[in-house]
XYZ file of C-alpha atoms in Angstrom:
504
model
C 1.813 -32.834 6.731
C 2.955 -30.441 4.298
C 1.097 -28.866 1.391
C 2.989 -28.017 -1.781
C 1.466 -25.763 -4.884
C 2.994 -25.995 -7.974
C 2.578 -23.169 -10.173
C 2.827 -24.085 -13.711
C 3.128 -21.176 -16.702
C 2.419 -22.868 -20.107
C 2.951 -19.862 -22.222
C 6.016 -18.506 -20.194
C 8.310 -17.574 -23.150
C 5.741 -15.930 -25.007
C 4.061 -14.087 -22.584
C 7.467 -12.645 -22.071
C 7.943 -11.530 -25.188
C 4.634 -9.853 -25.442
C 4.921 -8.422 -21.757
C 8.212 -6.602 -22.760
C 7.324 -5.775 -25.942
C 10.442 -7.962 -27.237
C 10.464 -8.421 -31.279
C 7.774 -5.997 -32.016
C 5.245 -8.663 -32.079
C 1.630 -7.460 -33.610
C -0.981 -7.809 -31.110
C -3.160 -9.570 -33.797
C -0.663 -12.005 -35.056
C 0.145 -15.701 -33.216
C 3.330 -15.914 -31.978
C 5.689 -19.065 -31.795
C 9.086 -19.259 -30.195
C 12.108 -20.948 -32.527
C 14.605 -23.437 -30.918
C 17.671 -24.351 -32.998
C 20.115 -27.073 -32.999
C 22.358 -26.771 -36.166
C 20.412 -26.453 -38.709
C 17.725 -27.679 -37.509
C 15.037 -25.431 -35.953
C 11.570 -26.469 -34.489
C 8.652 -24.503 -32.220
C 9.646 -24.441 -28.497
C 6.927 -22.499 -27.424
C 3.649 -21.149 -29.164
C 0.990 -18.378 -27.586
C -2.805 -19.240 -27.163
C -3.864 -17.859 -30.849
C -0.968 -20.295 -32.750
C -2.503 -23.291 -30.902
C -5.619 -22.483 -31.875
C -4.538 -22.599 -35.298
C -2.998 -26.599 -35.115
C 0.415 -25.193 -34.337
C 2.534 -27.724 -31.264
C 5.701 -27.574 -29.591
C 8.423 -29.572 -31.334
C 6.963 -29.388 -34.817
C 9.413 -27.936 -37.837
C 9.884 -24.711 -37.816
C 9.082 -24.419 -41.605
C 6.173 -26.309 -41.309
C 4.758 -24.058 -38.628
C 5.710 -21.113 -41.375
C 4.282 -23.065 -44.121
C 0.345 -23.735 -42.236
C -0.135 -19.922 -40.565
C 0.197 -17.056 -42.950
C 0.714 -14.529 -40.319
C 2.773 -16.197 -37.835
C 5.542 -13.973 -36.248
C 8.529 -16.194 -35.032
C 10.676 -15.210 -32.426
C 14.205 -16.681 -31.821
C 14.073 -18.696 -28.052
C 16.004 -16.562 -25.543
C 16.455 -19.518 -22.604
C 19.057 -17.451 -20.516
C 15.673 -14.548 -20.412
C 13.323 -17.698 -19.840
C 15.486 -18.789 -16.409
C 15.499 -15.194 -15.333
C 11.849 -14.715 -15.739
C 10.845 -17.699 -13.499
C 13.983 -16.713 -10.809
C 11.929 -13.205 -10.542
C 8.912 -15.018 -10.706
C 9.722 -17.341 -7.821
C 10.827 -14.043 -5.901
C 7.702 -12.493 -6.064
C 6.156 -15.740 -4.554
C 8.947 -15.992 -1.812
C 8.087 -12.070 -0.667
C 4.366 -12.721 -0.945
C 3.248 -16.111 -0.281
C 5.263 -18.313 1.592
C 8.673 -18.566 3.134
C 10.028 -21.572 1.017
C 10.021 -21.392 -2.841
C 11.809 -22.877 -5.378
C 12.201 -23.289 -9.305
C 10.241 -25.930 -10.503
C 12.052 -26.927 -13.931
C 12.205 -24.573 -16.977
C 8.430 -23.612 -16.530
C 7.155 -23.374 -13.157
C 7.621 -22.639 -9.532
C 7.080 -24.377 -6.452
C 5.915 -23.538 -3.194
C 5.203 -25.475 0.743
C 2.324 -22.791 2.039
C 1.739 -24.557 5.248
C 0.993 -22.277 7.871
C 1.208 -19.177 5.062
C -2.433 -20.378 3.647
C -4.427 -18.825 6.244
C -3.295 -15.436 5.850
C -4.893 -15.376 1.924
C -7.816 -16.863 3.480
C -7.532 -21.064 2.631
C -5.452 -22.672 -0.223
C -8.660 -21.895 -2.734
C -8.238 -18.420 -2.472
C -4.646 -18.667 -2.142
C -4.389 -20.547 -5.426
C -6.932 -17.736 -6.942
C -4.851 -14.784 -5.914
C -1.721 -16.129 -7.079
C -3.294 -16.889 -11.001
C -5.695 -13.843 -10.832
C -2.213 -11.616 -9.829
C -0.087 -13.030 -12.687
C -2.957 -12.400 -15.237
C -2.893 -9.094 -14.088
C 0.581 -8.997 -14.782
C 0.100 -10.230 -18.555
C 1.163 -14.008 -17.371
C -1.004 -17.113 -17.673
C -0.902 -19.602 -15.055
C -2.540 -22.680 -13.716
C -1.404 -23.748 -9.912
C -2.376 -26.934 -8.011
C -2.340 -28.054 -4.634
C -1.283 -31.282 -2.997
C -0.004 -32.940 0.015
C 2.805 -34.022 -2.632
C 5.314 -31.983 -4.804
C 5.112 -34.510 -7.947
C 1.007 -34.449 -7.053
C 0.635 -30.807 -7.202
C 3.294 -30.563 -10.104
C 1.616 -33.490 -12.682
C -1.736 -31.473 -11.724
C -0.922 -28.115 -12.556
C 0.210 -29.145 -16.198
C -2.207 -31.839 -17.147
C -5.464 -30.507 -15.910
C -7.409 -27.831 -17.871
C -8.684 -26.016 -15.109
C -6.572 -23.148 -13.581
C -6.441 -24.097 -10.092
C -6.859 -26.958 -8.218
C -6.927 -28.214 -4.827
C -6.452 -31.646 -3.815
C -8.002 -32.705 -0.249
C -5.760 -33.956 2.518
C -5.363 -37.508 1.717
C -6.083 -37.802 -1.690
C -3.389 -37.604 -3.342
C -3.979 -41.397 -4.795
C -7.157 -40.805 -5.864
C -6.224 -38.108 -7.744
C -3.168 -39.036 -9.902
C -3.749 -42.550 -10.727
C -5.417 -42.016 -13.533
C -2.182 -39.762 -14.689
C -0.357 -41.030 -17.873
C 3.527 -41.827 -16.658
C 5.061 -38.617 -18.226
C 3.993 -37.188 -14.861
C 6.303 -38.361 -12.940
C 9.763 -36.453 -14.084
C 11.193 -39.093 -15.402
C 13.875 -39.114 -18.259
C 12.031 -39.376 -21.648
C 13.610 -42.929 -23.043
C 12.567 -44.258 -19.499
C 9.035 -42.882 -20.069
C 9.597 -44.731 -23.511
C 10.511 -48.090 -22.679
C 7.409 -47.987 -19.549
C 5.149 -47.659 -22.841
C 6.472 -50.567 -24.616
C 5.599 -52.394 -22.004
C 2.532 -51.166 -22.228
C 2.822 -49.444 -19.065
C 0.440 -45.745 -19.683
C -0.705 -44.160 -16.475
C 0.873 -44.038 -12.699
C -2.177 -46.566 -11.075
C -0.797 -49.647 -13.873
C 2.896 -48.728 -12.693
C 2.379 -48.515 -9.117
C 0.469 -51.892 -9.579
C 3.520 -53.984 -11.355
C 6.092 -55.211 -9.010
C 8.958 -53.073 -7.289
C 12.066 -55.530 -8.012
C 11.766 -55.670 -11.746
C 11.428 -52.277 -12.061
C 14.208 -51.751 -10.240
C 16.005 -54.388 -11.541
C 15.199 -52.919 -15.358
C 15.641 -48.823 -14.900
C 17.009 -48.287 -11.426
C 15.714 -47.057 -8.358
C 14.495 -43.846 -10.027
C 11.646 -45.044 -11.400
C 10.261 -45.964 -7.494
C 11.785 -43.548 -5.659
C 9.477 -41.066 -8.041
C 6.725 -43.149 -7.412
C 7.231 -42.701 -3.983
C 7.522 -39.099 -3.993
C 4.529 -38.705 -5.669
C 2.360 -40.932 -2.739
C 4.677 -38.875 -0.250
C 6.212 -42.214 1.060
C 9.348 -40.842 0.656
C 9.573 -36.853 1.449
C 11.110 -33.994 -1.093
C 11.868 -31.450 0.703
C 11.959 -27.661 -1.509
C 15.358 -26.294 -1.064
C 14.509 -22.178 -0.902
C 15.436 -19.758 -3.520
C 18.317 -17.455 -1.765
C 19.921 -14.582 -3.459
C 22.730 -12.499 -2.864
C 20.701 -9.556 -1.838
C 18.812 -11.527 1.437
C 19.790 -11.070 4.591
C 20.186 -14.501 5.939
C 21.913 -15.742 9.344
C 21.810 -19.880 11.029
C 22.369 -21.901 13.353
C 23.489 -25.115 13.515
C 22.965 -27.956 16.768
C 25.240 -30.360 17.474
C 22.465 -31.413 19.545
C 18.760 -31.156 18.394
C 16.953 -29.308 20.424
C 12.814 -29.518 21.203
C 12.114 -26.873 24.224
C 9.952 -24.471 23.545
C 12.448 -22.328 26.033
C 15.319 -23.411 24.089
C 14.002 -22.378 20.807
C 12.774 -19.027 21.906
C 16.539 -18.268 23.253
C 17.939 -18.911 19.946
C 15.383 -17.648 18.172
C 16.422 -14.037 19.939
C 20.362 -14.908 19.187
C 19.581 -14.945 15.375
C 17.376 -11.999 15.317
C 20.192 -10.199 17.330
C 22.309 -11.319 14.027
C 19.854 -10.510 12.003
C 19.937 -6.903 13.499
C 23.243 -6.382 13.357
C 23.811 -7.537 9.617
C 20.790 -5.243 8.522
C 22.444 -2.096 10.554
C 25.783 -2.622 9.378
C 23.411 -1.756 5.546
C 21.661 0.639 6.850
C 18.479 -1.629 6.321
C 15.253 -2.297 8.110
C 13.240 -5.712 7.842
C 9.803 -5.578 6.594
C 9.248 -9.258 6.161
C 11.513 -12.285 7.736
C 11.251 -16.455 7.113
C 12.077 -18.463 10.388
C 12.613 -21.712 8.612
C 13.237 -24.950 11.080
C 14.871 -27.931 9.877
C 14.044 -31.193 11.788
C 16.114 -33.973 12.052
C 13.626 -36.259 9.621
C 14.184 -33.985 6.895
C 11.431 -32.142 7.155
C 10.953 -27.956 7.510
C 8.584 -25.533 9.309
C 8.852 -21.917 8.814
C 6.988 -19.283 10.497
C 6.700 -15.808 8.768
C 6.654 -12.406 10.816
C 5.669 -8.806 8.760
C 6.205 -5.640 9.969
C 3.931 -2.383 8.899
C 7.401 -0.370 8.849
C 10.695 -1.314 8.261
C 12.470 -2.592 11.509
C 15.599 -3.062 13.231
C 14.878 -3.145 16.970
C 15.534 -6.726 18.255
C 12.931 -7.305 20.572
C 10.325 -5.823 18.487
C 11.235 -8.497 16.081
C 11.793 -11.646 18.307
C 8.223 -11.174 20.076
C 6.787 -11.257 16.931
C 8.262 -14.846 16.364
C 8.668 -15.900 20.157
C 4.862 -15.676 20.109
C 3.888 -18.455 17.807
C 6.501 -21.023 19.355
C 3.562 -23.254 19.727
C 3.151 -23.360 16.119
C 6.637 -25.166 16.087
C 6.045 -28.840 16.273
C 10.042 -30.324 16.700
C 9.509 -33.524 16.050
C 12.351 -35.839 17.167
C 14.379 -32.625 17.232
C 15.618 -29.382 15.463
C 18.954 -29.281 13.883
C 19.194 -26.387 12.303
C 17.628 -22.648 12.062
C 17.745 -19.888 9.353
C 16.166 -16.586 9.595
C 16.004 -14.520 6.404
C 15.415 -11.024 5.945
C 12.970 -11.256 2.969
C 11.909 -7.618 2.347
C 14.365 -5.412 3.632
C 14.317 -1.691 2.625
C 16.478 1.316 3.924
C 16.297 2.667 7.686
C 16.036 6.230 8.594
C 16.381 7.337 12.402
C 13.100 9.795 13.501
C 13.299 11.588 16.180
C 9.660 10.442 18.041
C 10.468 12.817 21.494
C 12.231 15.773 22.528
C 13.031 17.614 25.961
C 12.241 20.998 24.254
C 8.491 19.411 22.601
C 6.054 17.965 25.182
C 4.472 16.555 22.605
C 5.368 13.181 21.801
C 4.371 10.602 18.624
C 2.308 7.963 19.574
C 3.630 4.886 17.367
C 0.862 2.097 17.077
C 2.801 0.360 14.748
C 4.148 -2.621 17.200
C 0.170 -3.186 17.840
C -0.014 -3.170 14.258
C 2.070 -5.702 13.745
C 1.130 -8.335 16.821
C -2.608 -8.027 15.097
C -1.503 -8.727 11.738
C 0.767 -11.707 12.288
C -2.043 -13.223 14.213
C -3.816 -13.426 10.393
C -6.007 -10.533 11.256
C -7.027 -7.777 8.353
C -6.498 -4.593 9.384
C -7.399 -1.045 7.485
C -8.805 2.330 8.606
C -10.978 4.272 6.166
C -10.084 7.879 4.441
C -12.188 10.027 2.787
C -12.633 10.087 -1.256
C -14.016 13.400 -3.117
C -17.506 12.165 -3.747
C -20.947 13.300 -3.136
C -22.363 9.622 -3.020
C -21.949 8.777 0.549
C -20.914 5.190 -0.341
C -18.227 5.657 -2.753
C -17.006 9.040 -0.184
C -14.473 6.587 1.501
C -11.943 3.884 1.047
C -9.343 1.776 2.976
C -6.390 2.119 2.812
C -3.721 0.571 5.057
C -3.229 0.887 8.733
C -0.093 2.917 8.472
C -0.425 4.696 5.308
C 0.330 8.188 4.932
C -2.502 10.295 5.282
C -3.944 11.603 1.962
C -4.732 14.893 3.218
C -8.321 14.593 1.555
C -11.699 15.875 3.848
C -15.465 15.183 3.653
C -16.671 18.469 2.252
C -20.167 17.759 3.372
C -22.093 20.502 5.740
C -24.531 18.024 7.235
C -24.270 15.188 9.607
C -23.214 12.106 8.496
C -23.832 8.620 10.273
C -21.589 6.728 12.651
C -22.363 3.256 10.886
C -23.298 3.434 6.727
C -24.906 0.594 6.094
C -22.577 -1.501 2.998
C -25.773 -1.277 0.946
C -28.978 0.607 1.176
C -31.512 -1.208 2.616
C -35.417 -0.744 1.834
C -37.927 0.588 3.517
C -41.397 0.929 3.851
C -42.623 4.406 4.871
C -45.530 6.132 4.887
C -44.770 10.526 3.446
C -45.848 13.117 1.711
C -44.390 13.834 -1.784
C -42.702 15.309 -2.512
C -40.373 16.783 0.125
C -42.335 15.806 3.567
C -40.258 13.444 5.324
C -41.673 10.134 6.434
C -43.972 9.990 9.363
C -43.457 6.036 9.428
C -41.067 3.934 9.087
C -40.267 -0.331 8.921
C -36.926 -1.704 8.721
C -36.275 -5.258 9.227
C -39.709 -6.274 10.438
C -39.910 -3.183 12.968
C -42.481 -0.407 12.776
C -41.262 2.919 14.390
C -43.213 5.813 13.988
C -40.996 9.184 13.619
C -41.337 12.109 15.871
C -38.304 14.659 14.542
C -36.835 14.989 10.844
C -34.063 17.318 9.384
C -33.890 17.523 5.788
C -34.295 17.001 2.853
C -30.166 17.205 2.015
C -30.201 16.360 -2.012
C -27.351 14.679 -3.707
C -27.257 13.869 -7.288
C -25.604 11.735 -9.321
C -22.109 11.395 -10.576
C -23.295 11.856 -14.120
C -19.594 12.614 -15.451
C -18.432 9.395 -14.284
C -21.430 7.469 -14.899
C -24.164 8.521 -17.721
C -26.941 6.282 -16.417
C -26.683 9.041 -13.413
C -27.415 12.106 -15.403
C -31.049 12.554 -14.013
C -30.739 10.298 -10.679
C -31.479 12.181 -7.321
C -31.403 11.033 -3.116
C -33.366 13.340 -1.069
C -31.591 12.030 2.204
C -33.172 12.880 5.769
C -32.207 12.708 8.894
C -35.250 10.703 11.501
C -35.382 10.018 14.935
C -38.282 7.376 16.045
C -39.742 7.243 19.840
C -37.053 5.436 20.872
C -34.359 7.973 20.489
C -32.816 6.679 17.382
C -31.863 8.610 14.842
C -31.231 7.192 11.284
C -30.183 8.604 8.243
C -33.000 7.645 5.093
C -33.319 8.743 1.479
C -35.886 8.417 -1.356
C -34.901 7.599 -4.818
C -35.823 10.491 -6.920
C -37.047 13.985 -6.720
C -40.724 13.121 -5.801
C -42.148 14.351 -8.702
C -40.587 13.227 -11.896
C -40.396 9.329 -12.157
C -36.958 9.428 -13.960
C -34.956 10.687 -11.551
C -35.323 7.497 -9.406
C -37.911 4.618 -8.547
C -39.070 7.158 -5.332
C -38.674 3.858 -2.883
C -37.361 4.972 0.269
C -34.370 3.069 1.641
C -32.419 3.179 5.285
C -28.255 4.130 4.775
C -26.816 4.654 8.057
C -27.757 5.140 11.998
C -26.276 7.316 14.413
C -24.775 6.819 17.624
């Protein structure tokens, strides 16, 4: 079964403006967008601060003007509104999930299954996506559901910013939803209340044939939607700038053999239409239409750009089994989704013996598999736990070095750990040591190394002080241990001792 999140942006037009700076809006001013018909002009859309101050959509225009002293009105812009939620929906196609679509004026909409487990489940899927368009001045709320008209009713008439819906409870969740939920043309939505029809459970309850007979099939075949009796499948954005090839069967085909040799035929198409622009695939959609209407898709990402063929259809070959046909496939499409510009390198030579080791392909086979993979670099820091970062497993080195002239430890701990010790203040190092239950008693030191704090970066530092040692117990193990403070004065640390890293 399918999931669907709807991503719903309630102050989309506004936002915008701010975001771009459009109108020279005052930060501390609300901010309502103007709609006009005529003469006739009322509030399409109104920021956070003007509905704080009893402003609405559809209200008069001079009214609005008339209650808020300070309220900067903007004319509405709807071509700018469509081409904010087309890039919007873009963004989600190249980072989320192979099939996205437009979800009305104000909202996109998305089927992550198989794509959630690479953002870790659909909570912090959900998370990412709001937290990422907050970052990017946008508010959002986003919903999940086995359902698109679940996931879409829940993502505009629920407070909370996300929301996940368990497998199977879709009905439980949206009967209690008034009828405007369900996408259905306003007067329709107006006769269903005179008949004192309010939420989706008393609709669902009357009986199918009068309904029917009354407004048409529309009003049931949204019920139905909405239960996921009857399926809605999300046609895919597509612009003129992917690189998209298909195949059609005459014949649906099921065989994990046959869809692995035309799943090499399209990336060999693929290939060739990204070579003839001199472009290299960083992230392709495998989307699988079944004969019941239904789609799969199976996304493959590549560290590098990539044009090789086999490179790319191994990637995809090896999650065949993730491919459930059905009563048969009828139709493939593999889309180039991030593509970016090739250039040849010359990896070996006759006249160099030397030759580049590319670990790229292993790379990729790891990361498609959902794994997270990083390797660490250094950072200009004295504090050995802010001295490194990660940084991605290709990345360019940064050219940076550990300046530090003594040994550091093979494992630092994420967090200094506590100790009980038994030394000499204040530069002896400890005799004995207990970490995690164990006593050891120490038999060789090296130190003490001091470090200070970062004082210009944080002013709470401006007297701290680690006197860091190096230890080595009976046992042969050598560990790397510090006291807070200088073993005299009180304010340069709390003089607890505390275990950082081990060597070997």
């Amino acid at each position: 079964m399918p999931r669907v999140v709807s991503v719903y942006f309630p102050y989309l037009a506004t936002d915008r403006i701010r975001r771009h700076g459009e109108g020279a809006v005052p930060v501390d001013h609300p901010l309502v967008v103007i709609s006009r018909s005529g003469a006739k002009r009322w509030v399409s859309a109104a920021d956070t601060a003007a509905r704080k101050l009893g402003l609405k959509v559809g209200m008069a225009a001079s009214k609005a003007q008339a209650m808020v002293a300070n309220l900067h009105m903007v004319d509405a812009d709807h071509v700018a509104d469509a081409a904010a939620i087309e890039r919007l929906a873009l963004w989600a196609l190249r980072q989320y999930s192979p099939v996205v679509a437009v979800d009305g004026t104000d909202g996109i909409v998305m089927d992550t299954e198989g794509a959630d487990h690479l953002q870790g489940g659909e909570q912090l899927l959900i998370s990412g996506i709001v937290n990422g368009l907050r970052g990017r001045g946008l508010t959002a709320r986003a919903a999940v559901a086995d359902t698109w008209g679940a996931a879409h009713a829940l993502a505009r008439l629920t407070s909370a910013e996300t929301t996940v819906v368990p497998r199977g409870d879709v009905s439980k969740a949206v009967t209690g939803l008034p009828i405007h939920c369900l996408r259905l043309p306003p007067g329709t939505i107006q006769d269903l209340r005179v008949l004192g029809v309010e939420t989706v459970g008393e609709l669902s309850a009357l009986p199918r044939a009068p309904l029917t007979l009354r407004f048409g099939p529309e009003v049931g075949r949204r019920l139905d939607q909405l239960f996921g009796r009857v399926a809605e499948p999300i046609e895919p954005l597509r612009t003129p700038e992917l690189v998209e090839v298909a195949r059609n069967f005459q014949e649906p085909i099921g065989a994990a053999e046959t869809i692995a040799k035309y799943i090499r035929r399209l990336v060999a198409q693929l290939s060739a239409k990204l070579e003839e622009r001199g472009l290299g695939v960083r992230r392709s959609d495998l989307i699988i239409l079944r004969v019941d209407n239904t789609r799969q898709s199976l996304r493959a990402g590549l560290a590098k750009p990539v044009r090789d063929p086999a490179r790319l259809a191994k990637l995809l070959c090896d999650r065949i089994e993730k491919i459930d046909p059905g009563f048969g496939i009828e139709r493939m499409v593999l889309v180039a989704i991030i593509a970016e510009p090739l250039e040849e390198k010359q990896v070996a030579s006759a006249l160099v013996e030397e030759e580049v080791v590319d670990v790229t392909p292993l790379v990729d086979i790891l990361g498609n598999r959902g794994q997270r993979l990083y390797r660490v670099t250094p950072v200009a820091s004295d504090v050995p736990e802010r001295s490194v970062r990660r940084i991605g497993p290709t990345a360019v080195e940064t050219g940076a070095d550990w300046a530090a002239k003594w040994p550091r430890p093979s494992r630092l701990l994420a967090y200094p750990e506590e100790i009980e010790t038994m030394a000499v203040l204040p530069d002896q190092p400890p005799v004995v040591v207990t970490w995690r239950g164990k006593r050891r008693r120490i038999v060789r030191a090296d130190g003490p190394e001091r470090i200070f704090g970062e004082w210009w970066l944080r002013p709470r530092e401006m007297q701290a002080v680690r006197d860091y040692f190096v230890v080595e117990d009976e046992q042969g193990e050598r560990l790397w241990v510090f006291r807070a403070g200088d073993g005299v004065d009180t304010g340069t640390g709390s003089h607890k001792w505390f275990l950082h890293g081990i060597f070997g």
